[in-house]
mmCIF file of C-alpha atoms in Angstrom:
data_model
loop_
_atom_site.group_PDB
_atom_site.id
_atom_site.type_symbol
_atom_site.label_atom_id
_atom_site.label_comp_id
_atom_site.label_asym_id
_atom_site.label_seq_id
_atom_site.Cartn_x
_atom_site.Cartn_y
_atom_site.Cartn_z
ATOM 1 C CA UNK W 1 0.000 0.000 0.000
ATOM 2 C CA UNK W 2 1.877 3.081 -1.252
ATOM 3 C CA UNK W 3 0.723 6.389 0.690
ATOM 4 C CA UNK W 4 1.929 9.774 0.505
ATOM 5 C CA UNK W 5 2.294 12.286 2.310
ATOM 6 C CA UNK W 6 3.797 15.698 1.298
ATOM 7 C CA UNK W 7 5.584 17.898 3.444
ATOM 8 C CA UNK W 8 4.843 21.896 2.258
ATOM 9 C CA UNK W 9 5.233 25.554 2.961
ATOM 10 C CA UNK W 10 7.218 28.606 2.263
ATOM 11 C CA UNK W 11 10.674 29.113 1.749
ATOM 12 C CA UNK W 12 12.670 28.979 5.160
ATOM 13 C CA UNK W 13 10.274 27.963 7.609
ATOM 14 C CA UNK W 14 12.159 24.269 8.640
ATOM 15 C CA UNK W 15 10.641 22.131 6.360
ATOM 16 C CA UNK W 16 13.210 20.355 4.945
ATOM 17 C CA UNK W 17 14.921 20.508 8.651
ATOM 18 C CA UNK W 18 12.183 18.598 9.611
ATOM 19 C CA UNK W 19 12.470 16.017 6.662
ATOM 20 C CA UNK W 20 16.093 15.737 7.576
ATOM 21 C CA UNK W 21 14.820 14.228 10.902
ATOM 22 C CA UNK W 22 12.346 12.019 9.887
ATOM 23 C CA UNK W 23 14.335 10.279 6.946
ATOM 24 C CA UNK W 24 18.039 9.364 5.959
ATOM 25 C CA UNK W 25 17.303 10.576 2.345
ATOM 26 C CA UNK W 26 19.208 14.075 3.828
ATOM 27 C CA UNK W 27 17.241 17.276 2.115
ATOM 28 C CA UNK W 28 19.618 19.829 1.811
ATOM 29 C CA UNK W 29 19.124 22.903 4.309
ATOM 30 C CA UNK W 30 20.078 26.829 3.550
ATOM 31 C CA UNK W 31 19.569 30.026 4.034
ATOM 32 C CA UNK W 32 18.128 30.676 1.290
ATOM 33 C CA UNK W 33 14.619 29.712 -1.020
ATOM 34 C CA UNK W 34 14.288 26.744 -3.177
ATOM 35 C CA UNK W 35 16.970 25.017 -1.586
ATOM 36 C CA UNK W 36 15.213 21.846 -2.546
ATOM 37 C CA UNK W 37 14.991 21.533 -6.119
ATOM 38 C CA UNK W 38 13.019 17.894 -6.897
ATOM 39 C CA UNK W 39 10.791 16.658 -4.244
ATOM 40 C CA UNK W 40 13.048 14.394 -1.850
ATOM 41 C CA UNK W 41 11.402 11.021 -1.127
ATOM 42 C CA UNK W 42 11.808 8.925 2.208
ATOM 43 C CA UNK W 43 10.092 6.454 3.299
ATOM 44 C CA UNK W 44 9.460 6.678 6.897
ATOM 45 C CA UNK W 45 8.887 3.925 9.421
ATOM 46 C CA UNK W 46 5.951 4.570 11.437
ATOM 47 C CA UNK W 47 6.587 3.606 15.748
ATOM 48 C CA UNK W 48 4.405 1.392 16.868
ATOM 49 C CA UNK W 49 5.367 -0.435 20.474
ATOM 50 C CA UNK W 50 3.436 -3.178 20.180
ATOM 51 C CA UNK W 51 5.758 -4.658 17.691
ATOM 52 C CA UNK W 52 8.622 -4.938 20.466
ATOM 53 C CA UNK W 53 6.448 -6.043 22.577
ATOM 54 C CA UNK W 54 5.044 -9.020 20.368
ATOM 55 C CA UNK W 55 8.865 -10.245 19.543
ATOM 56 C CA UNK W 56 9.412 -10.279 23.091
ATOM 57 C CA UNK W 57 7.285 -12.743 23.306
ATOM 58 C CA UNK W 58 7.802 -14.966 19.862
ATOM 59 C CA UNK W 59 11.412 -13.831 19.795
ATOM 60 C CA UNK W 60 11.117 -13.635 15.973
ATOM 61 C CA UNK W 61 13.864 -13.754 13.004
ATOM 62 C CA UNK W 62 12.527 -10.300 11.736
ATOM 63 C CA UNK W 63 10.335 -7.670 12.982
ATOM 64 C CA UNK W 64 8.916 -5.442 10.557
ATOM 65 C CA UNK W 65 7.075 -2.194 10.422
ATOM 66 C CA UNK W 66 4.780 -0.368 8.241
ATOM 67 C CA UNK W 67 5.886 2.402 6.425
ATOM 68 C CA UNK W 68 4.578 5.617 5.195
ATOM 69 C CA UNK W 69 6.349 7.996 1.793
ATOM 70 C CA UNK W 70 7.361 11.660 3.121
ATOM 71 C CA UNK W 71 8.160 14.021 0.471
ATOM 72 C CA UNK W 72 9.857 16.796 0.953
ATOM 73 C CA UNK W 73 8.672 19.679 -2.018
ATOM 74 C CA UNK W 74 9.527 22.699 -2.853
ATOM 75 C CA UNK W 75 8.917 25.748 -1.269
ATOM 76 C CA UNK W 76 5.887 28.015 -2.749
ATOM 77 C CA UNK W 77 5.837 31.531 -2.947
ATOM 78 C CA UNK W 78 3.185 34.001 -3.931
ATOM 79 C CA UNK W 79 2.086 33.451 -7.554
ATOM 80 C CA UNK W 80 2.608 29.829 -7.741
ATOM 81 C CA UNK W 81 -0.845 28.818 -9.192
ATOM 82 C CA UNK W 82 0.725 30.919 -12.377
ATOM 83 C CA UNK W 83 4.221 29.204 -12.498
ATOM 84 C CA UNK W 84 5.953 31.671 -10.489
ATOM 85 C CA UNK W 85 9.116 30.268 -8.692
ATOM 86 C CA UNK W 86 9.132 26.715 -8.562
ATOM 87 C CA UNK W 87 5.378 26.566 -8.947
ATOM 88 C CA UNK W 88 3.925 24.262 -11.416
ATOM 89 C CA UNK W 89 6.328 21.821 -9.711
ATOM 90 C CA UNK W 90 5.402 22.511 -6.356
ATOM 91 C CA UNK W 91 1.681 22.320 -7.076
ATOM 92 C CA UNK W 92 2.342 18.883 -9.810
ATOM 93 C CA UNK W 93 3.801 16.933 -6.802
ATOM 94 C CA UNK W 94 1.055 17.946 -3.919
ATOM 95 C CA UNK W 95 -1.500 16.463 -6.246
ATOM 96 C CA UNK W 96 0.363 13.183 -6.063
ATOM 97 C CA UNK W 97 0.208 13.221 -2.768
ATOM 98 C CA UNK W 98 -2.243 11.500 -0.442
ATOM 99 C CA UNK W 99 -2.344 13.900 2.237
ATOM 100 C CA UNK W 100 -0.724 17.669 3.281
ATOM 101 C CA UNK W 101 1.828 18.129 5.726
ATOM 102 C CA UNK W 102 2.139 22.063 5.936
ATOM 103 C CA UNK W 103 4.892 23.547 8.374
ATOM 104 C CA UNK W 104 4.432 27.245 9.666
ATOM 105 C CA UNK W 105 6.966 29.357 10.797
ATOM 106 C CA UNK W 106 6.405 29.980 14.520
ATOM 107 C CA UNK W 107 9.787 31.349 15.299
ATOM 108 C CA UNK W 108 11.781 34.501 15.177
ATOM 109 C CA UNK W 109 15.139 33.901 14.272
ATOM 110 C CA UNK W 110 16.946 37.466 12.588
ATOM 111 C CA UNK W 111 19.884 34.922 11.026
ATOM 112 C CA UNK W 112 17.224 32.846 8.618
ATOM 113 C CA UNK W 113 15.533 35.250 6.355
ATOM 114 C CA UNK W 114 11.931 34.992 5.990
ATOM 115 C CA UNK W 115 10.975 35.692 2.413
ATOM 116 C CA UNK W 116 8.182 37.829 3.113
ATOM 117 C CA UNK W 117 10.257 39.946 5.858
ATOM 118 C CA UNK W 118 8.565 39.021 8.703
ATOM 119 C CA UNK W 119 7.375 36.060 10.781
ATOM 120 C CA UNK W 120 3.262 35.470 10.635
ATOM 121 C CA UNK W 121 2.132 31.936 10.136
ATOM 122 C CA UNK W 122 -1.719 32.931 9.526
ATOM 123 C CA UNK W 123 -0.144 35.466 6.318
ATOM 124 C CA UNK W 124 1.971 32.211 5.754
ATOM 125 C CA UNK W 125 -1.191 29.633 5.443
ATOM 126 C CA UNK W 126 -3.152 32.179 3.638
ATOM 127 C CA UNK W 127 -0.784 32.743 0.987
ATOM 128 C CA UNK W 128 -0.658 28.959 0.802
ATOM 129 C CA UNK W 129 -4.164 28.632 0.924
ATOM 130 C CA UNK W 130 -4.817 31.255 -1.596
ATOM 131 C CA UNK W 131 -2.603 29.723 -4.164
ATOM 132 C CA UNK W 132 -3.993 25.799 -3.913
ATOM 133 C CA UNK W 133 -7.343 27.560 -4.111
ATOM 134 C CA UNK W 134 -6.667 29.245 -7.646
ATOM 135 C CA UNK W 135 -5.218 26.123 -9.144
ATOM 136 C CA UNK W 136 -8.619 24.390 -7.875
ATOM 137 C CA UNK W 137 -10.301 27.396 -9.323
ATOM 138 C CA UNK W 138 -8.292 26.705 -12.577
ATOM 139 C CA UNK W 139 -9.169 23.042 -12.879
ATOM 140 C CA UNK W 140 -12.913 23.225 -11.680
ATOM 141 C CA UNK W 141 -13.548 25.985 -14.130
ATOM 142 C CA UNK W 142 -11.807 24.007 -17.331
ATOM 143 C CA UNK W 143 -14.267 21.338 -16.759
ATOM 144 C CA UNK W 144 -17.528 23.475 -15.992
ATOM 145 C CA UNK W 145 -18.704 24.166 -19.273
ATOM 146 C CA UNK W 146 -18.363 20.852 -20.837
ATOM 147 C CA UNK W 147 -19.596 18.941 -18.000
ATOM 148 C CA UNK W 148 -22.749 21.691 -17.424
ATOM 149 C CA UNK W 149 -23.925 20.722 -21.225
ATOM 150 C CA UNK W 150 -23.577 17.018 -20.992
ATOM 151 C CA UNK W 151 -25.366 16.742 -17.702
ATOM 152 C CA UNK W 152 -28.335 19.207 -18.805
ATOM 153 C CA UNK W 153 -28.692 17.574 -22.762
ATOM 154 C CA UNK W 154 -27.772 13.950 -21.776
ATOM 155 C CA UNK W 155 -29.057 11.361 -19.750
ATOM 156 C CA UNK W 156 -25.579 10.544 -18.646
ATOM 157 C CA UNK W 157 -26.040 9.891 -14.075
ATOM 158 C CA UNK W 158 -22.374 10.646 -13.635
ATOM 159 C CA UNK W 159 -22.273 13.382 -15.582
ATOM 160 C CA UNK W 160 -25.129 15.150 -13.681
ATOM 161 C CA UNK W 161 -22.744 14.055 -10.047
ATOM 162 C CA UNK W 162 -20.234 15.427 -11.597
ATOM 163 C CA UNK W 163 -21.778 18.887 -12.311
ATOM 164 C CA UNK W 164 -23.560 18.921 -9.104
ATOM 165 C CA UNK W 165 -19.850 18.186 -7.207
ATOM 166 C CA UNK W 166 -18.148 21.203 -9.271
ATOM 167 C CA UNK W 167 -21.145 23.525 -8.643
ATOM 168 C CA UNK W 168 -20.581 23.032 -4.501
ATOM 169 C CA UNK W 169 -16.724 23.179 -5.095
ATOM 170 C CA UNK W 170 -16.668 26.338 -7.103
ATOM 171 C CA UNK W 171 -18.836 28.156 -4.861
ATOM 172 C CA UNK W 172 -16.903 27.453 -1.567
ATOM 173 C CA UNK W 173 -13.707 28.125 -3.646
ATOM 174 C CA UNK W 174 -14.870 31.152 -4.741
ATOM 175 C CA UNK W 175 -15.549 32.499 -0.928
ATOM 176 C CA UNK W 176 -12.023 31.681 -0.724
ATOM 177 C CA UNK W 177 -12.385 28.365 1.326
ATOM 178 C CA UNK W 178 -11.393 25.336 0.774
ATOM 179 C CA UNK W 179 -12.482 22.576 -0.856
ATOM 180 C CA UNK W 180 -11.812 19.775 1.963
ATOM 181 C CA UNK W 181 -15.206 22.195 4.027
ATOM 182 C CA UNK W 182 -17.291 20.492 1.985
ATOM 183 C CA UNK W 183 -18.472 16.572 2.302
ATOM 184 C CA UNK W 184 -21.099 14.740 0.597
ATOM 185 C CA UNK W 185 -23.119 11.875 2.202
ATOM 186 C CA UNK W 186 -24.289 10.843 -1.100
ATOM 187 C CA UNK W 187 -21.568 7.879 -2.494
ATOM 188 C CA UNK W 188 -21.713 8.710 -6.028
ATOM 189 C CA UNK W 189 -20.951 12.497 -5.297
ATOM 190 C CA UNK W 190 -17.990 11.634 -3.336
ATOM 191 C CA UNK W 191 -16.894 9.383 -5.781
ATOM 192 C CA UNK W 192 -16.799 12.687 -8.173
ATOM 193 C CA UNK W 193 -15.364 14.669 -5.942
ATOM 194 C CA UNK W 194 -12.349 12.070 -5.722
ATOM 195 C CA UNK W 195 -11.933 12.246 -9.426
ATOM 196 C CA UNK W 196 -10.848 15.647 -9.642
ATOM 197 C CA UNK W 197 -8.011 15.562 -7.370
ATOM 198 C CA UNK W 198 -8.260 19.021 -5.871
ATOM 199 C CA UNK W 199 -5.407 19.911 -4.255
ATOM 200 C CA UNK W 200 -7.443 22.274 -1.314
ATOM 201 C CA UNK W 201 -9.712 18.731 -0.577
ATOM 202 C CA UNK W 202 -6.737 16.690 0.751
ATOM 203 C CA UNK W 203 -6.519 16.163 4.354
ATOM 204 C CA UNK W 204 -4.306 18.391 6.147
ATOM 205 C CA UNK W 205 -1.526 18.674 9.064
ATOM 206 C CA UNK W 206 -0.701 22.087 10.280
ATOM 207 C CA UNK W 207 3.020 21.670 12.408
ATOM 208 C CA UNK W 208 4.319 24.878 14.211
ATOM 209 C CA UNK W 209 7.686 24.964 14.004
ATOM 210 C CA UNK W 210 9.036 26.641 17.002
ATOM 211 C CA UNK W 211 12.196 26.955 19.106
ATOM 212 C CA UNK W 212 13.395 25.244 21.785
ATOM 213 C CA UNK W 213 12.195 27.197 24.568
ATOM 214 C CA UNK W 214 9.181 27.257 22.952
ATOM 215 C CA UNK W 215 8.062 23.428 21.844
ATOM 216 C CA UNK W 216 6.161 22.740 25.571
ATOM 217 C CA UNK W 217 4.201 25.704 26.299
ATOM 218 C CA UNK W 218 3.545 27.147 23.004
ATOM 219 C CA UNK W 219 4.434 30.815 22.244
ATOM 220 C CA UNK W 220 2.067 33.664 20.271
ATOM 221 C CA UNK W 221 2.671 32.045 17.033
ATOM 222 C CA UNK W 222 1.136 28.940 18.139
ATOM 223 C CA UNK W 223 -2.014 30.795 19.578
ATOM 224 C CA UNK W 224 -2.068 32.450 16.552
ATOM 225 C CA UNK W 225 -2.844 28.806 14.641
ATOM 226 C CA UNK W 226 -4.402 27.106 17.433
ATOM 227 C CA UNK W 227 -7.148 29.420 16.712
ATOM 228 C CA UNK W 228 -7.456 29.344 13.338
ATOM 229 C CA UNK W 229 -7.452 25.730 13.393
ATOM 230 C CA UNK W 230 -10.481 25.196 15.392
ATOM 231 C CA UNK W 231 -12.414 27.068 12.825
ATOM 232 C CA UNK W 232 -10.883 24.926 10.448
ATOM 233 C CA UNK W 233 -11.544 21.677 11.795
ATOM 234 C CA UNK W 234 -7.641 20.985 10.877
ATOM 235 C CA UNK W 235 -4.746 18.934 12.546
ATOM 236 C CA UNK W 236 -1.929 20.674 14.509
ATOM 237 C CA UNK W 237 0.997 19.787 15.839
ATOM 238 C CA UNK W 238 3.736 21.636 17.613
ATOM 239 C CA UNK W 239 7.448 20.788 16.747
ATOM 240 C CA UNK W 240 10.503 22.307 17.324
ATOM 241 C CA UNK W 241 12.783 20.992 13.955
ATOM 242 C CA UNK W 242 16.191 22.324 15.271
ATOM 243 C CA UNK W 243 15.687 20.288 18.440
ATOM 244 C CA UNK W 244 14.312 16.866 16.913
ATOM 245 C CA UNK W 245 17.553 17.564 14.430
ATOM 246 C CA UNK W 246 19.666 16.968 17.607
ATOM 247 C CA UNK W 247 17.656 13.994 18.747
ATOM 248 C CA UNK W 248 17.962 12.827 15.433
ATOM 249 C CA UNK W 249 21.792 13.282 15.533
ATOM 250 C CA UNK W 250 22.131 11.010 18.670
ATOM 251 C CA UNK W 251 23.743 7.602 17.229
ATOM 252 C CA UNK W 252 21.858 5.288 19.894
ATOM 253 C CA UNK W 253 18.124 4.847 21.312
ATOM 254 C CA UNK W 254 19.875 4.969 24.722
ATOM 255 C CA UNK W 255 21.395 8.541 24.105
ATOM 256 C CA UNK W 256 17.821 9.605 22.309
ATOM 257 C CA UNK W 257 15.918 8.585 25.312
ATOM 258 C CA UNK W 258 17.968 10.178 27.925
ATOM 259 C CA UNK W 259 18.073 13.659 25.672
ATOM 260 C CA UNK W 260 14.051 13.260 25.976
ATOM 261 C CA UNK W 261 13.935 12.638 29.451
ATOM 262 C CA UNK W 262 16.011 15.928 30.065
ATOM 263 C CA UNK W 263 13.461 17.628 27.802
ATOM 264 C CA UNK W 264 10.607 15.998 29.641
ATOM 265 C CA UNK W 265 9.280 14.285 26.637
ATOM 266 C CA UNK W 266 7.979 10.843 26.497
ATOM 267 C CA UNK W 267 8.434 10.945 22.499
ATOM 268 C CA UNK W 268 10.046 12.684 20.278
ATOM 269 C CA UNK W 269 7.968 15.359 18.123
ATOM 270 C CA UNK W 270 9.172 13.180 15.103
ATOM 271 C CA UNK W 271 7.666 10.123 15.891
ATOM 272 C CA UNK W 272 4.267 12.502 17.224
ATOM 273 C CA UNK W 273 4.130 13.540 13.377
ATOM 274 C CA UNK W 274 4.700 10.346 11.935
ATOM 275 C CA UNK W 275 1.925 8.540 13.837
ATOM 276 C CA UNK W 276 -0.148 12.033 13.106
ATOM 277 C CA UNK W 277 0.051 11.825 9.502
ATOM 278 C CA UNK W 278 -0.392 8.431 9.873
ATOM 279 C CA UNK W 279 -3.635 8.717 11.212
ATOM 280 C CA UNK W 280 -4.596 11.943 8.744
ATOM 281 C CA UNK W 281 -4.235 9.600 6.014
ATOM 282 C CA UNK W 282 -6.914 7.219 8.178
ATOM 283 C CA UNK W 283 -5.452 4.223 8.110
ATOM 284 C CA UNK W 284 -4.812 1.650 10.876
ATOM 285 C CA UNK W 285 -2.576 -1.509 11.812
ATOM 286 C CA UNK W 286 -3.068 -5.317 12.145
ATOM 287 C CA UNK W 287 -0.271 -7.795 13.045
ATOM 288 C CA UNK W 288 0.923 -11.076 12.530
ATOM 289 C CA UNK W 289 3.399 -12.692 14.770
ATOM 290 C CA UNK W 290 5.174 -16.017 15.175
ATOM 291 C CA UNK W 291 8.823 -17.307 14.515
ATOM 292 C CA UNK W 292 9.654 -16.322 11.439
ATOM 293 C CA UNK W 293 8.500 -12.570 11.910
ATOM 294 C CA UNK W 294 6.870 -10.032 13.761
ATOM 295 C CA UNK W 295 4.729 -7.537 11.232
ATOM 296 C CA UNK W 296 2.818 -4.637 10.839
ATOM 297 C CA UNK W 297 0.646 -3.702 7.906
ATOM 298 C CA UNK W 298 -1.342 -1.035 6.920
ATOM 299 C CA UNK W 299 -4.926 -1.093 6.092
ATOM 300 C CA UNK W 300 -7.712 1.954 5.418
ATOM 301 C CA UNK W 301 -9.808 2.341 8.893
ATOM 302 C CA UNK W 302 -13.378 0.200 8.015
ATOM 303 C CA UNK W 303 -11.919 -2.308 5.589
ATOM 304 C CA UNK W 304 -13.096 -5.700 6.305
ATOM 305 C CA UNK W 305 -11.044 -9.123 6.295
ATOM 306 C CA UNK W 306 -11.073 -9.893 2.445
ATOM 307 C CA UNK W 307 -9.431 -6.795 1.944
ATOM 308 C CA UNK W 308 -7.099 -6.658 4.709
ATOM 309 C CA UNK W 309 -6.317 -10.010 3.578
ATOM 310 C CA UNK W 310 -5.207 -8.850 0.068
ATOM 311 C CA UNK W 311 -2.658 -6.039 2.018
ATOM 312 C CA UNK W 312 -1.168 -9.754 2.340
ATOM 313 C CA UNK W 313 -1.152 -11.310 -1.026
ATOM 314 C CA UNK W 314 -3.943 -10.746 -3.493
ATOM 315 C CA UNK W 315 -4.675 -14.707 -3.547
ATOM 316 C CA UNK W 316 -5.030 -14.552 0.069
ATOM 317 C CA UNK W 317 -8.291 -12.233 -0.865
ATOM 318 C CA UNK W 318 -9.734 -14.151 -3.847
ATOM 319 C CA UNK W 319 -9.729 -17.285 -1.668
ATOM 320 C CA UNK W 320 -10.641 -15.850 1.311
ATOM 321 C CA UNK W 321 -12.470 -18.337 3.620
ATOM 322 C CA UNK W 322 -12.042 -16.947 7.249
ATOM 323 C CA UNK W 323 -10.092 -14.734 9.425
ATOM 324 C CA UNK W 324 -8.866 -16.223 13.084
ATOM 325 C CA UNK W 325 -8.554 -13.124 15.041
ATOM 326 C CA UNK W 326 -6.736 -12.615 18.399
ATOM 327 C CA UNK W 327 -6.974 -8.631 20.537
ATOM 328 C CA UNK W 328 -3.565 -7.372 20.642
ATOM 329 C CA UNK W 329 -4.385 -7.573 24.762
ATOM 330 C CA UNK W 330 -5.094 -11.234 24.743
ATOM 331 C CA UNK W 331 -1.886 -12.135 23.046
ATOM 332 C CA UNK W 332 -0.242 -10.041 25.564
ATOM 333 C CA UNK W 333 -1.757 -11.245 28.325
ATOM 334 C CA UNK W 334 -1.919 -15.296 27.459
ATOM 335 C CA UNK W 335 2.005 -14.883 26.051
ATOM 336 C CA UNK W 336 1.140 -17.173 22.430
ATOM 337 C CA UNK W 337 -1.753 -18.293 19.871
ATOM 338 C CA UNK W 338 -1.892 -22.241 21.675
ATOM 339 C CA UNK W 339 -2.659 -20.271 24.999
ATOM 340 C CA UNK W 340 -5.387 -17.808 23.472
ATOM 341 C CA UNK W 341 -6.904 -21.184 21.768
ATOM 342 C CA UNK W 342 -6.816 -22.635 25.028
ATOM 343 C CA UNK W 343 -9.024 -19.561 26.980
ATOM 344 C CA UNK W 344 -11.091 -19.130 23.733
ATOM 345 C CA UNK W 345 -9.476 -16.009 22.716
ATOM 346 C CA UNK W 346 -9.673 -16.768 19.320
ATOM 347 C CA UNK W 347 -12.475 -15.361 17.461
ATOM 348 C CA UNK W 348 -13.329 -16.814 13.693
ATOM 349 C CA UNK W 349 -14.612 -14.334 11.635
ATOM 350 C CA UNK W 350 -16.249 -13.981 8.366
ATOM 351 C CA UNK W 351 -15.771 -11.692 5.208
ATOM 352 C CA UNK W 352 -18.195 -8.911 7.029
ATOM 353 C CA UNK W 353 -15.855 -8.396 10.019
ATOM 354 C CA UNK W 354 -14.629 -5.075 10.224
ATOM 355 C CA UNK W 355 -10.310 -5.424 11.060
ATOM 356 C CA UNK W 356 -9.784 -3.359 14.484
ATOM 357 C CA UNK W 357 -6.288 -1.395 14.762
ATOM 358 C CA UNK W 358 -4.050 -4.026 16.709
ATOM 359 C CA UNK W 359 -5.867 -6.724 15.641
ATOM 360 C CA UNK W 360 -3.540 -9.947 15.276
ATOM 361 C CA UNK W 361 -4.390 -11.416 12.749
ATOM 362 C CA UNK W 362 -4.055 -15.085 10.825
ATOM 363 C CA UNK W 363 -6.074 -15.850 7.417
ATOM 364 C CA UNK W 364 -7.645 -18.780 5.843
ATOM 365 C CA UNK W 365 -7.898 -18.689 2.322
ATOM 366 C CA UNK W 366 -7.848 -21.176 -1.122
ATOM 367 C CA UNK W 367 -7.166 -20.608 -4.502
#
């Protein structure tokens, strides 16, 4: 299951600092705008303790995690939905992304220029904002016409969705809102809506990237988001990149665990915005554990066996018979699958059952 998620903002506000931290693929960082030229890809392991735990028990040849793509684009500046700077790039590899990880500038720092002179994350989103929105406005408006006369002179169902999808869409874009505001109970509408790929309807991250001093408590900047965020209905997070570079630098999970404690961190802000976009991206984990390995995989929240099954191996779906299902608790608790069996902690389930995050999972299938 390749997922995306890509990492945004304007020039100089830590972004590819942050990147830096959360991948070995090392983004250059400068003083200076569009620094990072092509989009740099990493592909990020996403923490999850319940792995350790499991191979504690099975003492497995290989544990393995799931994994989620970061990439690192371009920085935007004003004028991008018309090809200034970087910007059909920048705007060509957010719409290949599954989901939006935007980083605002929430510290003043007089040695790193900001490019628009001064520090202000909400001037920050809303020149961000702004420019998704007019490439939106771009591609809704391209297919109004043509779509309008098919749905009103044909008798053509998904033509009519269509129109009735980019009629909603270029009214809220219009108001200069975005296009992830708006949700459709209807199935064949959201469907649509999917197809066109707007680049203001993806899901969303906002990270404040702060100082040191400032990465507990917050400062102005972060007040300043926190706010706007609730009338958003966004994600936030609060990171401070320079720090989480240092943690990053440490060569051993000893080292990296005694620098947190000092901070008075349980976790570092990096793995915080992993399991964050993780979850922005709604998916969820099952396991399998035994011997040979200990494994996480990925699946969308809601999917049922069959198809968490085929994260496996597509036969594995096609012949799928049952699912034998143990809670991540149980397993814990009763130390292997014989002992679960034993306390009937095994459920067998059919191809309605709905896979729950931690499930441990083993599937029967023929082909």
């Amino acid at each position: 299951m390749s997922l995306k998620c890509g990492i945004v903002g304007l020039p100089n506000v830590g972004k590819s600092t942050l990147f830096n931290c959360l991948s070995n693929a090392k983004a250059q960082a400068a003083n200076f705008p569009f620094c990072t030229i092509e989009p740099n890809i990493g592909v990020i392991t996403v923490p999850d303790e319940r792995l350790n735990v499991l191979a504690e028990i099975d003492h497995p040849e290989k544990i393995i995690p799931t994994t989620v793509e970061i990439v690192d684009i371009a920085g935007l500046v004003k004028g991008a939905s018309k090809g200034e700077g970087l910007g059909n790039k920048f705007l060509g590899n957010i719409r290949e992304c599954d989901a939006i990880i935007e980083v605002l500038r929430c510290f003043d720092d007089s040695n790193i220029v900001h490019v628009d002179g001064s520090v202000n994350p909400i001037r920050d989103k809303e020149v961000i904002d702004l420019e998704l929105q007019l490439k939106d406005l771009e591609t809704i408006e391209s297919r109004y016409a043509k779509t309008e006369k098919t749905a009103k002179t044909g008798g053509d169902k998904k033509a009519k969705d269509s129109f009735e999808v980019i009629k909603k869409y270029k009214e809220v874009l219009e108001q200069g809102r975005n296009a992830r505001e708006v949700s459709f109970d209807n199935k064949d509408f959201t469907l649509a809506a999917k197809e066109l790929c707007l680049l203001t309807a993806k899901p969303i991250l906002y990270v404040c990237n702060v100082d040191e001093k400032s990465f507990k408590q917050g400062n102005e900047y972060v007040k300043q988001v926190e706010d706007m965020v609730k009338k958003e209905q966004a994600e936030m997070l609060v990171v401070a990149a320079k720090t989480e570079e240092d943690i990053a630098s440490l060569e051993t999970y000893e080292e990296r665990l005694m620098f947190l404690e000092e901070l008075g961190l349980k976790e570092s802000g990096v793995n915080r915005l992993i399991k964050s976009a993780y979850k922005l991206l709604n998916l969820q984990t099952f396991l399998t554990t035994g011997p040979k390995e200990t494994r996480a995989w990925t699946f969308h929240k809601g999917d049922k066996a069959p198809q968490c099954a085929g994260v496996i191996h597509s036969d594995f779906e096609k012949g799928f018979i049952r699912a034998e299902v143990i809670k991540y608790d149980d397993y814990v608790q009763y130390k292997s699958e014989a002992a679960c069996k034993e306390q009937g902690k095994i459920a067998i389930e059919g191809k309605d059952y709905v896979v729950q995050d931690g499930d441990i999972m083993h599937f029967r299938f023929n082909v």
